Amino acid sequence: MKNFIAIILCLGAFQSIGGLEKPFVLVMPSYNDRDWHEMSFDSVFHQKYENYRVICVADGPTDGSEKLIEEYVKENHLENRFTLLKNKTRNGPLACICQAVHLCNKNEIVIDLDNNDWLAHDEVLSYLNQVYQDPDVWMTYGQFIYYPNYRKGFASELPLGVVEQNSFRSLGGVITLPRTFYAGLFQEINKEDFFYDKQFIQKAGDLAYSIPISEMAGKHIKFIPPILYVYNNSHPLNENKNPGNLEEKMDRFIRSKKKYSPLAELPSFEPPSVYSEIEDPLHPSLHDYRMIQRYLSQDKRENIERLGDMTSVVKGMKIIGNTPDELPRSGIVPVNCDENDKENCILIYATFNRGYPKGLKRLLGHIVDSDFKGHVLYRLGGWPDTEGGSLSLAHVPYAFKACFFKEAQRLGYKRVLWLDTSVVPLVSLNEIFKMIEEKGCFVMGNTRMVGPYTNPPAAAYFGLTHQQTNQVPSCSAGLFGVDLTQAKGRLIADWWYRAAYDKDAYFSPRSDQNVLSLILYQLGISDFVPMERMPHSREEIKPDSLFWLDREFVWW
């Protein structure tokens, strides 16, 4: 490797210059790369840089490489820097890129790196960080070298006229590797543009996102002449070794789509205008909540029609009551511990609908009188995590659950369990928290699949077609826990929360449980507790029952 790096440095002059470390995410699709994954990962994890992470997508491999990737991560203690997503079947590079980039924050810089290629030397990230110190740089592309003959690639700077006229779709060739860009640009692409005949585009898929990003970035694109990327031309699955009519057809199809307009500034989250009228979003007043409540009850929310039979339920949710006495309130109740205990935390949230306030009082009383050791965070109305900036998600259906987990995480709790007010514990909750600690999460299954309750754009957020979601088992979002001291638990909670910022992910008939179920599916988590262990009536309770669902407190 040292000799190889020396060759690269001779081909392209390089000088490392310090600066504030920008956040990079290396997105690495992987399919049958068992002979190359170690070389690829070594080139990443030997970087002389700290502020980066990796999202690798094992795209239904058949050569055992998924297990080898897991072993590499474990042996090198990379769990806190590495996320592995697991596709049950091969979905293609574009689907992998889609599911990974939507897991990024908008301000993170994505580096597109196939798991059979590798970075040219150990200061690639430092060099890119230097480039991105310029706020006018939103996207880069550059020079590469072929392996095994070390021949220099064909990259060259874009003609000025292409940028000025926004004519990227008529430009021959591609935006070459290494491609880097702010994740927010990718997240602006209409998810429908990734599809052909209801399937993710399988050939020339890099054009489906590199062209729109180029069009949006416009004059903020920078060409990088030094060699930063090694293209493994010996891999038998490389597209340029297997060209065909399908690739040409997809190339024409992508270029025929409507072009995107250049953006005046980098994308950021833009909540509905109602939030702009709130003077202090971190500490909303009763007047603010009333204003939000009026907005939520209307038909003006974007994509509200996608909620199907849940539309009226979502519109009818009351985060404030009907009388002056029904004000939002919250609290922290230590149970069998002191106020500084941060080990275990139960979350209970109730709107002012029907019997939910009564259910909250009943459940809280049950927990206080039990042997549970830990804290209870409860909220009646209002919105969780306002001090963390989550009020701007109040228009997202059922996002209050993910926001409450975010609040518990911000307050420093280690293990967190959500209990709907309709749930009645039948065993010691300390036992449930032991299960959370042992497995990293506690998931109650149900008898449905996600597909019938998921819209295509929501499925695409996770790199899946709508048809594929028919094979995804649904879980309960009314009874769910994570261990935030474990990388897996943190990832689940963070992803559940981050998805609420997407315009599509939560807008399906079963919003919160669909998103949670798809996250667990992508992480390969399927050992759900059977729904039979939470009967829906007293008469169905058995010796091994953990909870029962009291229908008296279910609003819809």
mmCIF file with all atom_site columns, N, CA and C in Angstrom, residues 216-241:
data_model
loop_
_atom_site.group_PDB
_atom_site.id
_atom_site.type_symbol
_atom_site.label_atom_id
_atom_site.label_alt_id
_atom_site.label_comp_id
_atom_site.label_asym_id
_atom_site.label_entity_id
_atom_site.label_seq_id
_atom_site.pdbx_PDB_ins_code
_atom_site.Cartn_x
_atom_site.Cartn_y
_atom_site.Cartn_z
_atom_site.occupancy
_atom_site.B_iso_or_equiv
_atom_site.pdbx_formal_charge
_atom_site.auth_seq_id
_atom_site.auth_comp_id
_atom_site.auth_asym_id
_atom_site.auth_atom_id
_atom_site.pdbx_PDB_model_num
ATOM 1  N N  . MET A 1 216 ? -28.591 21.649 -9.717  1.00 0.00 ? 216 MET A N  1
ATOM 2  C CA . MET A 1 216 ? -28.909 22.473 -8.546  1.00 0.00 ? 216 MET A CA 1
ATOM 3  C C  . MET A 1 216 ? -27.681 23.215 -8.035  1.00 0.00 ? 216 MET A C  1
ATOM 4  N N  . ALA A 1 217 ? -26.508 22.581 -8.109  1.00 0.00 ? 217 ALA A N  1
ATOM 5  C CA . ALA A 1 217 ? -25.285 23.213 -7.614  1.00 0.00 ? 217 ALA A CA 1
ATOM 6  C C  . ALA A 1 217 ? -24.780 24.291 -8.567  1.00 0.00 ? 217 ALA A C  1
ATOM 7  N N  . GLY A 1 218 ? -24.898 24.048 -9.879  1.00 0.00 ? 218 GLY A N  1
ATOM 8  C CA . GLY A 1 218 ? -24.514 25.060 -10.868 1.00 0.00 ? 218 GLY A CA 1
ATOM 9  C C  . GLY A 1 218 ? -23.086 25.549 -10.706 1.00 0.00 ? 218 GLY A C  1
ATOM 10 N N  . LYS A 1 219 ? -22.935 26.829 -10.495 1.00 0.00 ? 219 LYS A N  1
ATOM 11 C CA . LYS A 1 219 ? -21.606 27.443 -10.400 1.00 0.00 ? 219 LYS A CA 1
ATOM 12 C C  . LYS A 1 219 ? -20.855 27.049 -9.138  1.00 0.00 ? 219 LYS A C  1
ATOM 13 N N  . HIS A 1 220 ? -21.496 26.286 -8.272  1.00 0.00 ? 220 HIS A N  1
ATOM 14 C CA . HIS A 1 220 ? -20.856 25.856 -7.022  1.00 0.00 ? 220 HIS A CA 1
ATOM 15 C C  . HIS A 1 220 ? -20.200 24.486 -7.154  1.00 0.00 ? 220 HIS A C  1
ATOM 16 N N  . ILE A 1 221 ? -20.006 24.014 -8.393  1.00 0.00 ? 221 ILE A N  1
ATOM 17 C CA . ILE A 1 221 ? -19.312 22.750 -8.652  1.00 0.00 ? 221 ILE A CA 1
ATOM 18 C C  . ILE A 1 221 ? -17.822 23.029 -8.828  1.00 0.00 ? 221 ILE A C  1
ATOM 19 N N  . LYS A 1 222 ? -16.993 22.168 -8.252  1.00 0.00 ? 222 LYS A N  1
ATOM 20 C CA . LYS A 1 222 ? -15.545 22.350 -8.389  1.00 0.00 ? 222 LYS A CA 1
ATOM 21 C C  . LYS A 1 222 ? -14.899 21.061 -8.899  1.00 0.00 ? 222 LYS A C  1
ATOM 22 N N  . PHE A 1 223 ? -14.038 21.214 -9.883  1.00 0.00 ? 223 PHE A N  1
ATOM 23 C CA . PHE A 1 223 ? -13.257 20.090 -10.406 1.00 0.00 ? 223 PHE A CA 1
ATOM 24 C C  . PHE A 1 223 ? -11.959 19.971 -9.617  1.00 0.00 ? 223 PHE A C  1
ATOM 25 N N  . ILE A 1 224 ? -11.586 18.739 -9.244  1.00 0.00 ? 224 ILE A N  1
ATOM 26 C CA . ILE A 1 224 ? -10.371 18.488 -8.468  1.00 0.00 ? 224 ILE A CA 1
ATOM 27 C C  . ILE A 1 224 ? -9.392  17.691 -9.328  1.00 0.00 ? 224 ILE A C  1
ATOM 28 N N  . PRO A 1 225 ? -8.311  18.302 -9.805  1.00 0.00 ? 225 PRO A N  1
ATOM 29 C CA . PRO A 1 225 ? -7.359  17.599 -10.679 1.00 0.00 ? 225 PRO A CA 1
ATOM 30 C C  . PRO A 1 225 ? -6.551  16.494 -9.996  1.00 0.00 ? 225 PRO A C  1
ATOM 31 N N  . PRO A 1 226 ? -6.070  16.669 -8.747  1.00 0.00 ? 226 PRO A N  1
ATOM 32 C CA . PRO A 1 226 ? -5.264  15.603 -8.140  1.00 0.00 ? 226 PRO A CA 1
ATOM 33 C C  . PRO A 1 226 ? -6.043  14.294 -8.011  1.00 0.00 ? 226 PRO A C  1
ATOM 34 N N  . ILE A 1 227 ? -5.350  13.184 -8.121  1.00 0.00 ? 227 ILE A N  1
ATOM 35 C CA . ILE A 1 227 ? -5.984  11.869 -8.050  1.00 0.00 ? 227 ILE A CA 1
ATOM 36 C C  . ILE A 1 227 ? -6.308  11.533 -6.601  1.00 0.00 ? 227 ILE A C  1
ATOM 37 N N  . LEU A 1 228 ? -7.590  11.316 -6.339  1.00 0.00 ? 228 LEU A N  1
ATOM 38 C CA . LEU A 1 228 ? -8.049  10.974 -4.996  1.00 0.00 ? 228 LEU A CA 1
ATOM 39 C C  . LEU A 1 228 ? -8.721  9.605  -4.939  1.00 0.00 ? 228 LEU A C  1
ATOM 40 N N  . TYR A 1 229 ? -8.934  8.980  -6.088  1.00 0.00 ? 229 TYR A N  1
ATOM 41 C CA . TYR A 1 229 ? -9.802  7.793  -6.147  1.00 0.00 ? 229 TYR A CA 1
ATOM 42 C C  . TYR A 1 229 ? -9.161  6.727  -7.026  1.00 0.00 ? 229 TYR A C  1
ATOM 43 N N  . VAL A 1 230 ? -9.293  5.470  -6.600  1.00 0.00 ? 230 VAL A N  1
ATOM 44 C CA . VAL A 1 230 ? -8.800  4.338  -7.383  1.00 0.00 ? 230 VAL A CA 1
ATOM 45 C C  . VAL A 1 230 ? -9.993  3.523  -7.861  1.00 0.00 ? 230 VAL A C  1
ATOM 46 N N  . TYR A 1 231 ? -10.142 3.443  -9.165  1.00 0.00 ? 231 TYR A N  1
ATOM 47 C CA . TYR A 1 231 ? -11.254 2.706  -9.771  1.00 0.00 ? 231 TYR A CA 1
ATOM 48 C C  . TYR A 1 231 ? -10.785 1.295  -10.103 1.00 0.00 ? 231 TYR A C  1
ATOM 49 N N  . ASN A 1 232 ? -11.406 0.323  -9.468  1.00 0.00 ? 232 ASN A N  1
ATOM 50 C CA . ASN A 1 232 ? -10.997 -1.076 -9.618  1.00 0.00 ? 232 ASN A CA 1
ATOM 51 C C  . ASN A 1 232 ? -11.591 -1.661 -10.898 1.00 0.00 ? 232 ASN A C  1
ATOM 52 N N  . ASN A 1 233 ? -10.824 -1.624 -11.950 1.00 0.00 ? 233 ASN A N  1
ATOM 53 C CA . ASN A 1 233 ? -11.305 -2.089 -13.251 1.00 0.00 ? 233 ASN A CA 1
ATOM 54 C C  . ASN A 1 233 ? -11.233 -3.609 -13.396 1.00 0.00 ? 233 ASN A C  1
ATOM 55 N N  . SER A 1 234 ? -10.727 -4.275 -12.361 1.00 0.00 ? 234 SER A N  1
ATOM 56 C CA . SER A 1 234 ? -10.625 -5.734 -12.436 1.00 0.00 ? 234 SER A CA 1
ATOM 57 C C  . SER A 1 234 ? -11.864 -6.425 -11.892 1.00 0.00 ? 234 SER A C  1
ATOM 58 N N  . HIS A 1 235 ? -12.771 -5.659 -11.275 1.00 0.00 ? 235 HIS A N  1
ATOM 59 C CA . HIS A 1 235 ? -13.983 -6.271 -10.728 1.00 0.00 ? 235 HIS A CA 1
ATOM 60 C C  . HIS A 1 235 ? -14.917 -6.656 -11.877 1.00 0.00 ? 235 HIS A C  1
ATOM 61 N N  . PRO A 1 236 ? -15.387 -7.889 -11.920 1.00 0.00 ? 236 PRO A N  1
ATOM 62 C CA . PRO A 1 236 ? -16.188 -8.352 -13.068 1.00 0.00 ? 236 PRO A CA 1
ATOM 63 C C  . PRO A 1 236 ? -17.550 -7.689 -13.197 1.00 0.00 ? 236 PRO A C  1
ATOM 64 N N  . LEU A 1 237 ? -18.039 -7.028 -12.136 1.00 0.00 ? 237 LEU A N  1
ATOM 65 C CA . LEU A 1 237 ? -19.385 -6.461 -12.180 1.00 0.00 ? 237 LEU A CA 1
ATOM 66 C C  . LEU A 1 237 ? -19.406 -4.982 -12.544 1.00 0.00 ? 237 LEU A C  1
ATOM 67 N N  . ASN A 1 238 ? -18.254 -4.384 -12.805 1.00 0.00 ? 238 ASN A N  1
ATOM 68 C CA . ASN A 1 238 ? -18.240 -2.973 -13.172 1.00 0.00 ? 238 ASN A CA 1
ATOM 69 C C  . ASN A 1 238 ? -19.048 -2.740 -14.442 1.00 0.00 ? 238 ASN A C  1
ATOM 70 N N  . GLU A 1 239 ? -19.845 -1.666 -14.444 1.00 0.00 ? 239 GLU A N  1
ATOM 71 C CA . GLU A 1 239 ? -20.756 -1.415 -15.561 1.00 0.00 ? 239 GLU A CA 1
ATOM 72 C C  . GLU A 1 239 ? -20.017 -1.165 -16.869 1.00 0.00 ? 239 GLU A C  1
ATOM 73 N N  . ASN A 1 240 ? -18.840 -0.526 -16.775 1.00 0.00 ? 240 ASN A N  1
ATOM 74 C CA . ASN A 1 240 ? -18.143 -0.218 -18.030 1.00 0.00 ? 240 ASN A CA 1
ATOM 75 C C  . ASN A 1 240 ? -17.553 -1.468 -18.686 1.00 0.00 ? 240 ASN A C  1
ATOM 76 N N  . LYS A 1 241 ? -17.570 -2.605 -17.938 1.00 0.00 ? 241 LYS A N  1
ATOM 77 C CA . LYS A 1 241 ? -17.124 -3.867 -18.528 1.00 0.00 ? 241 LYS A CA 1
ATOM 78 C C  . LYS A 1 241 ? -18.300 -4.651 -19.093 1.00 0.00 ? 241 LYS A C  1
#
